[in-house]
Amino acid sequence: MNNNLVEHFFRHEYGHLVAVLTQKVGFSHIQDVEDAVQNALITALESWKHKGTPDKPHAWIYRVASNNIIGTLRQNNRRSEILEQKLDATESIDETDIESMLSNEFKDGILNWLFICCHPSIPIESQLVFALKTLCGFSIKEIAIRLFISEANVYKRYSRARTYLKNHSNELSQLKRIDHSIRLSAVNKVLYLIFTEGYLSSHLEHSIRSEMCEDAMRLTTILVDNPVGKVPESFALLALMHLHIARLPARVNNNNELLLLEQQDRGLWDQNHIHQGLHWLSHASVGDDFSRYHAEAGIAIEHCLAPTFNQTRWDKIVKCYDLLEKTSPSALHRLNKSVALAQWQGSEVGLTELNKQNTPQWLLDSYQYHAVQSDLNRRCGNIKQAEISAQIAMEMAPTPAIRKSLSSRLKVNC
Amino acid sequence: MTMKKYLCVVRSPSGKCSPPSPSQMEEMYAKFNAWKDKFEANIFDMGSKLGDAGKVVSQAKTLDGPFVEVKEIIGGYMIIEAESMEKAIEVVKESPGVGSPESSVEIREMMQPPME
């Protein structure tokens, strides 16, 4: 029996089929397509249990899902012969051909879907949820867990995107190359969000985080493989993802506790991803385009290439933070910059930089800000201030894992 | 030791529960395959899923199924081979079919006809 399904076969298959079939039958039928695909997967699960996984699992599910959707449309008296011809076209070809046809068609379908999701009239948070549900195959509940928002909120965001797309289904089929270029930045942004939601959410167990990171990387890889995505901005984004994923294995110790950069075993960093990151970064370094992804990849590559924490080229990192600040200003970037500056020119310089800024309330409400305050003050000898900030940081820490990591870093007894 | 055959009938609660997500299906399929590999020697017939509709026929009349209680449905069957009921229980206990709290599996030994 053949059990060798690729990892996340069901989840990815769901995304691919929803994207490809909806584009064939029209956006107004998206709900029917989602049900048809869901049922096809359940049929596969039941049937394969008894007969084993078929040799051509993609083609198998594609057939069942197509038949399901034809059945539903017939039942609803929305029969359209053109539609059926489109779907029946696969009947006469043998399964090997379907598999190879699918792999190309799927890539185009997925990509086109991404551009559809990123419609400028849909709010970015809805785009993100819509992509996670339809392209990555996560359920509403799974998305709620991953984004730390309620299921009702996820559903609201999701329906907002779906309703918009359903009501504008006529325009969608005529998405032109020109729209692709205009929307490319929005597509990059959604991919970046899928990635960072996975990477930064220290609340989540490792496997959940890496799942989202890998999905974002998978989709970005498809993007840069297509003429529309062959631009420096997308290359830089893919580089950034590889360089972050490279360091994932070293971020926690055996007890699943978060480790600081200084404590990480650099031997565990994935050299293959580092090489991939370098490769894409070199592709990204042509032309005049300098995006936030360039700056972030620039920071990540410095960390990846430093043989030890102390040999890190902090000056280069500070420079990248300055560039990042120019392309996308944020108080969080300035906070990070002061940490890098403290490493490069000493704690006092870092602390002065931090204190001369206007810190917005949202940053004052985060444990990160107070942790940095505590650390820099302690290193400057302001023990009292360091302890006050440490207490605030500990109280704000969202999870026990983070609290534990803070208490060792800030030398607090708890 | 001679192997005996056991008929296993899977009962699940009726009523619609929310369908599994693709991630959950992945997990279910992986668990199932792991179980199937482990007890390959004991699985005689993977059986099948049973349809929802059912009737009970007796001398007097034909009754509508389901047969046990309205609350549960018979979802599927399979035939396993084991040297004893204890071993059969062990195989079934580890099967993903009994994974969900409300499901149960009834095991009945299938008596062999006496040798002529």
PDB file of C-alpha atoms in Angstrom, chain A residues 59-175:
ATOM      1  CA  ALA A  59      -6.266  13.062  -9.848  1.00  0.00           C
ATOM      2  CA  TRP A  60      -8.460  10.851  -7.667  1.00  0.00           C
ATOM      3  CA  ILE A  61      -9.629  13.732  -5.485  1.00  0.00           C
ATOM      4  CA  TYR A  62      -9.915  16.107  -8.415  1.00  0.00           C
ATOM      5  CA  ARG A  63     -12.338  13.728 -10.136  1.00  0.00           C
ATOM      6  CA  VAL A  64     -14.482  13.245  -7.058  1.00  0.00           C
ATOM      7  CA  ALA A  65     -14.570  16.963  -6.278  1.00  0.00           C
ATOM      8  CA  SER A  66     -15.455  17.826  -9.904  1.00  0.00           C
ATOM      9  CA  ASN A  67     -18.258  15.284  -9.897  1.00  0.00           C
ATOM     10  CA  ASN A  68     -19.514  16.626  -6.596  1.00  0.00           C
ATOM     11  CA  ILE A  69     -19.679  20.177  -7.850  1.00  0.00           C
ATOM     12  CA  ILE A  70     -21.370  19.152 -11.124  1.00  0.00           C
ATOM     13  CA  GLY A  71     -23.917  17.231  -9.064  1.00  0.00           C
ATOM     14  CA  THR A  72     -24.625  20.206  -6.824  1.00  0.00           C
ATOM     15  CA  LEU A  73     -24.961  22.652  -9.671  1.00  0.00           C
ATOM     16  CA  ARG A  74     -27.333  20.300 -11.482  1.00  0.00           C
ATOM     17  CA  GLN A  75     -29.447  19.923  -8.402  1.00  0.00           C
ATOM     18  CA  ASN A  76     -29.679  23.643  -7.992  1.00  0.00           C
ATOM     19  CA  ASN A  77     -30.861  24.005 -11.588  1.00  0.00           C
ATOM     20  CA  ARG A  78     -27.920  26.132 -12.368  1.00  0.00           C
ATOM     21  CA  ARG A  79     -26.792  23.765 -14.993  1.00  0.00           C
ATOM     22  CA  SER A  80     -24.537  25.244 -17.573  1.00  0.00           C
ATOM     23  CA  GLU A  81     -23.239  23.137 -20.386  1.00  0.00           C
ATOM     24  CA  ILE A  82     -20.129  25.165 -20.887  1.00  0.00           C
ATOM     25  CA  LEU A  83     -19.291  24.645 -17.285  1.00  0.00           C
ATOM     26  CA  GLU A  84     -19.680  20.901 -17.511  1.00  0.00           C
ATOM     27  CA  GLN A  85     -17.576  20.765 -20.621  1.00  0.00           C
ATOM     28  CA  LYS A  86     -14.821  22.528 -18.763  1.00  0.00           C
ATOM     29  CA  LEU A  87     -14.943  20.065 -15.928  1.00  0.00           C
ATOM     30  CA  ASP A  88     -15.548  16.987 -18.085  1.00  0.00           C
ATOM     31  CA  ALA A  89     -12.558  17.757 -20.267  1.00  0.00           C
ATOM     32  CA  THR A  90     -10.446  15.686 -17.920  1.00  0.00           C
ATOM     33  CA  GLU A  91     -12.543  12.545 -18.331  1.00  0.00           C
ATOM     34  CA  SER A  92     -10.921  11.377 -21.559  1.00  0.00           C
ATOM     35  CA  ILE A  93      -7.321  11.911 -20.463  1.00  0.00           C
ATOM     36  CA  ASP A  94      -5.578   9.274 -18.414  1.00  0.00           C
ATOM     37  CA  GLU A  95      -4.613   9.870 -14.839  1.00  0.00           C
ATOM     38  CA  THR A  96      -0.913  10.450 -15.372  1.00  0.00           C
ATOM     39  CA  ASP A  97      -1.776  13.309 -17.692  1.00  0.00           C
ATOM     40  CA  ILE A  98      -4.201  14.702 -15.144  1.00  0.00           C
ATOM     41  CA  GLU A  99      -1.472  14.708 -12.526  1.00  0.00           C
ATOM     42  CA  SER A 100       0.971  16.652 -14.675  1.00  0.00           C
ATOM     43  CA  MET A 101      -1.746  18.940 -15.984  1.00  0.00           C
ATOM     44  CA  LEU A 102      -2.858  19.581 -12.431  1.00  0.00           C
ATOM     45  CA  SER A 103       0.557  20.483 -11.175  1.00  0.00           C
ATOM     46  CA  ASN A 104       0.873  23.286 -13.755  1.00  0.00           C
ATOM     47  CA  GLU A 105      -2.714  24.334 -13.661  1.00  0.00           C
ATOM     48  CA  PHE A 106      -2.673  24.319  -9.883  1.00  0.00           C
ATOM     49  CA  LYS A 107       0.309  26.603  -9.695  1.00  0.00           C
ATOM     50  CA  ASP A 108      -1.346  29.121 -12.022  1.00  0.00           C
ATOM     51  CA  GLY A 109      -4.640  28.688 -10.218  1.00  0.00           C
ATOM     52  CA  ILE A 110      -3.130  29.247  -6.793  1.00  0.00           C
ATOM     53  CA  LEU A 111      -1.264  32.283  -7.961  1.00  0.00           C
ATOM     54  CA  ASN A 112      -4.253  33.807  -9.668  1.00  0.00           C
ATOM     55  CA  TRP A 113      -6.247  33.134  -6.518  1.00  0.00           C
ATOM     56  CA  LEU A 114      -3.716  35.028  -4.427  1.00  0.00           C
ATOM     57  CA  PHE A 115      -4.111  38.045  -6.673  1.00  0.00           C
ATOM     58  CA  ILE A 116      -7.883  37.766  -6.441  1.00  0.00           C
ATOM     59  CA  CYS A 117      -7.732  37.615  -2.610  1.00  0.00           C
ATOM     60  CA  CYS A 118      -5.665  40.767  -2.539  1.00  0.00           C
ATOM     61  CA  HIS A 119      -8.362  42.936  -4.040  1.00  0.00           C
ATOM     62  CA  PRO A 120      -7.787  46.538  -2.930  1.00  0.00           C
ATOM     63  CA  SER A 121     -11.402  46.831  -1.733  1.00  0.00           C
ATOM     64  CA  ILE A 122     -10.957  44.023   0.787  1.00  0.00           C
ATOM     65  CA  PRO A 123      -9.350  45.007   4.119  1.00  0.00           C
ATOM     66  CA  ILE A 124      -5.951  43.413   4.651  1.00  0.00           C
ATOM     67  CA  GLU A 125      -7.073  41.442   7.720  1.00  0.00           C
ATOM     68  CA  SER A 126      -9.842  39.875   5.633  1.00  0.00           C
ATOM     69  CA  GLN A 127      -7.392  39.078   2.846  1.00  0.00           C
ATOM     70  CA  LEU A 128      -5.191  37.284   5.355  1.00  0.00           C
ATOM     71  CA  VAL A 129      -8.015  35.178   6.777  1.00  0.00           C
ATOM     72  CA  PHE A 130      -9.389  34.425   3.326  1.00  0.00           C
ATOM     73  CA  ALA A 131      -5.986  33.212   2.122  1.00  0.00           C
ATOM     74  CA  LEU A 132      -5.474  31.064   5.232  1.00  0.00           C
ATOM     75  CA  LYS A 133      -8.882  29.449   4.827  1.00  0.00           C
ATOM     76  CA  THR A 134      -8.999  28.919   1.090  1.00  0.00           C
ATOM     77  CA  LEU A 135      -5.352  28.530   0.096  1.00  0.00           C
ATOM     78  CA  CYS A 136      -3.816  26.937   3.169  1.00  0.00           C
ATOM     79  CA  GLY A 137      -6.914  24.886   4.034  1.00  0.00           C
ATOM     80  CA  PHE A 138      -7.147  25.901   7.704  1.00  0.00           C
ATOM     81  CA  SER A 139     -10.596  25.780   9.305  1.00  0.00           C
ATOM     82  CA  ILE A 140     -12.171  28.821  10.960  1.00  0.00           C
ATOM     83  CA  LYS A 141     -11.312  27.388  14.365  1.00  0.00           C
ATOM     84  CA  GLU A 142      -7.704  26.687  13.404  1.00  0.00           C
ATOM     85  CA  ILE A 143      -7.298  30.226  12.102  1.00  0.00           C
ATOM     86  CA  ALA A 144      -8.754  31.633  15.345  1.00  0.00           C
ATOM     87  CA  ILE A 145      -6.112  29.730  17.324  1.00  0.00           C
ATOM     88  CA  ARG A 146      -3.341  30.935  15.033  1.00  0.00           C
ATOM     89  CA  LEU A 147      -4.289  34.610  14.981  1.00  0.00           C
ATOM     90  CA  PHE A 148      -5.455  34.866  18.630  1.00  0.00           C
ATOM     91  CA  ILE A 149      -8.858  36.168  17.669  1.00  0.00           C
ATOM     92  CA  SER A 150     -12.315  34.711  18.265  1.00  0.00           C
ATOM     93  CA  GLU A 151     -13.926  32.286  15.819  1.00  0.00           C
ATOM     94  CA  ALA A 152     -16.736  34.778  15.300  1.00  0.00           C
ATOM     95  CA  ASN A 153     -14.202  37.415  14.350  1.00  0.00           C
ATOM     96  CA  VAL A 154     -12.448  35.058  11.922  1.00  0.00           C
ATOM     97  CA  TYR A 155     -15.773  34.194  10.363  1.00  0.00           C
ATOM     98  CA  LYS A 156     -16.665  37.865  10.015  1.00  0.00           C
ATOM     99  CA  ARG A 157     -13.406  38.668   8.282  1.00  0.00           C
ATOM    100  CA  TYR A 158     -13.725  35.628   6.084  1.00  0.00           C
ATOM    101  CA  SER A 159     -17.310  36.321   4.983  1.00  0.00           C
ATOM    102  CA  ARG A 160     -16.474  39.897   4.267  1.00  0.00           C
ATOM    103  CA  ALA A 161     -13.911  38.846   1.678  1.00  0.00           C
ATOM    104  CA  ARG A 162     -16.088  36.072   0.315  1.00  0.00           C
ATOM    105  CA  THR A 163     -19.157  38.278  -0.041  1.00  0.00           C
ATOM    106  CA  TYR A 164     -17.179  40.941  -1.812  1.00  0.00           C
ATOM    107  CA  LEU A 165     -15.693  38.462  -4.257  1.00  0.00           C
ATOM    108  CA  LYS A 166     -19.049  36.771  -4.862  1.00  0.00           C
ATOM    109  CA  ASN A 167     -20.704  40.082  -5.649  1.00  0.00           C
ATOM    110  CA  HIS A 168     -17.947  41.053  -8.029  1.00  0.00           C
ATOM    111  CA  SER A 169     -17.409  37.693  -9.670  1.00  0.00           C
ATOM    112  CA  ASN A 170     -17.729  39.121 -13.161  1.00  0.00           C
ATOM    113  CA  GLU A 171     -14.721  41.366 -12.841  1.00  0.00           C
ATOM    114  CA  LEU A 172     -12.556  38.664 -11.375  1.00  0.00           C
ATOM    115  CA  SER A 173     -12.331  36.502 -14.464  1.00  0.00           C
ATOM    116  CA  GLN A 174     -10.811  39.415 -16.319  1.00  0.00           C
ATOM    117  CA  LEU A 175      -7.898  39.975 -13.993  1.00  0.00           C
TER     118      LEU A 175
END
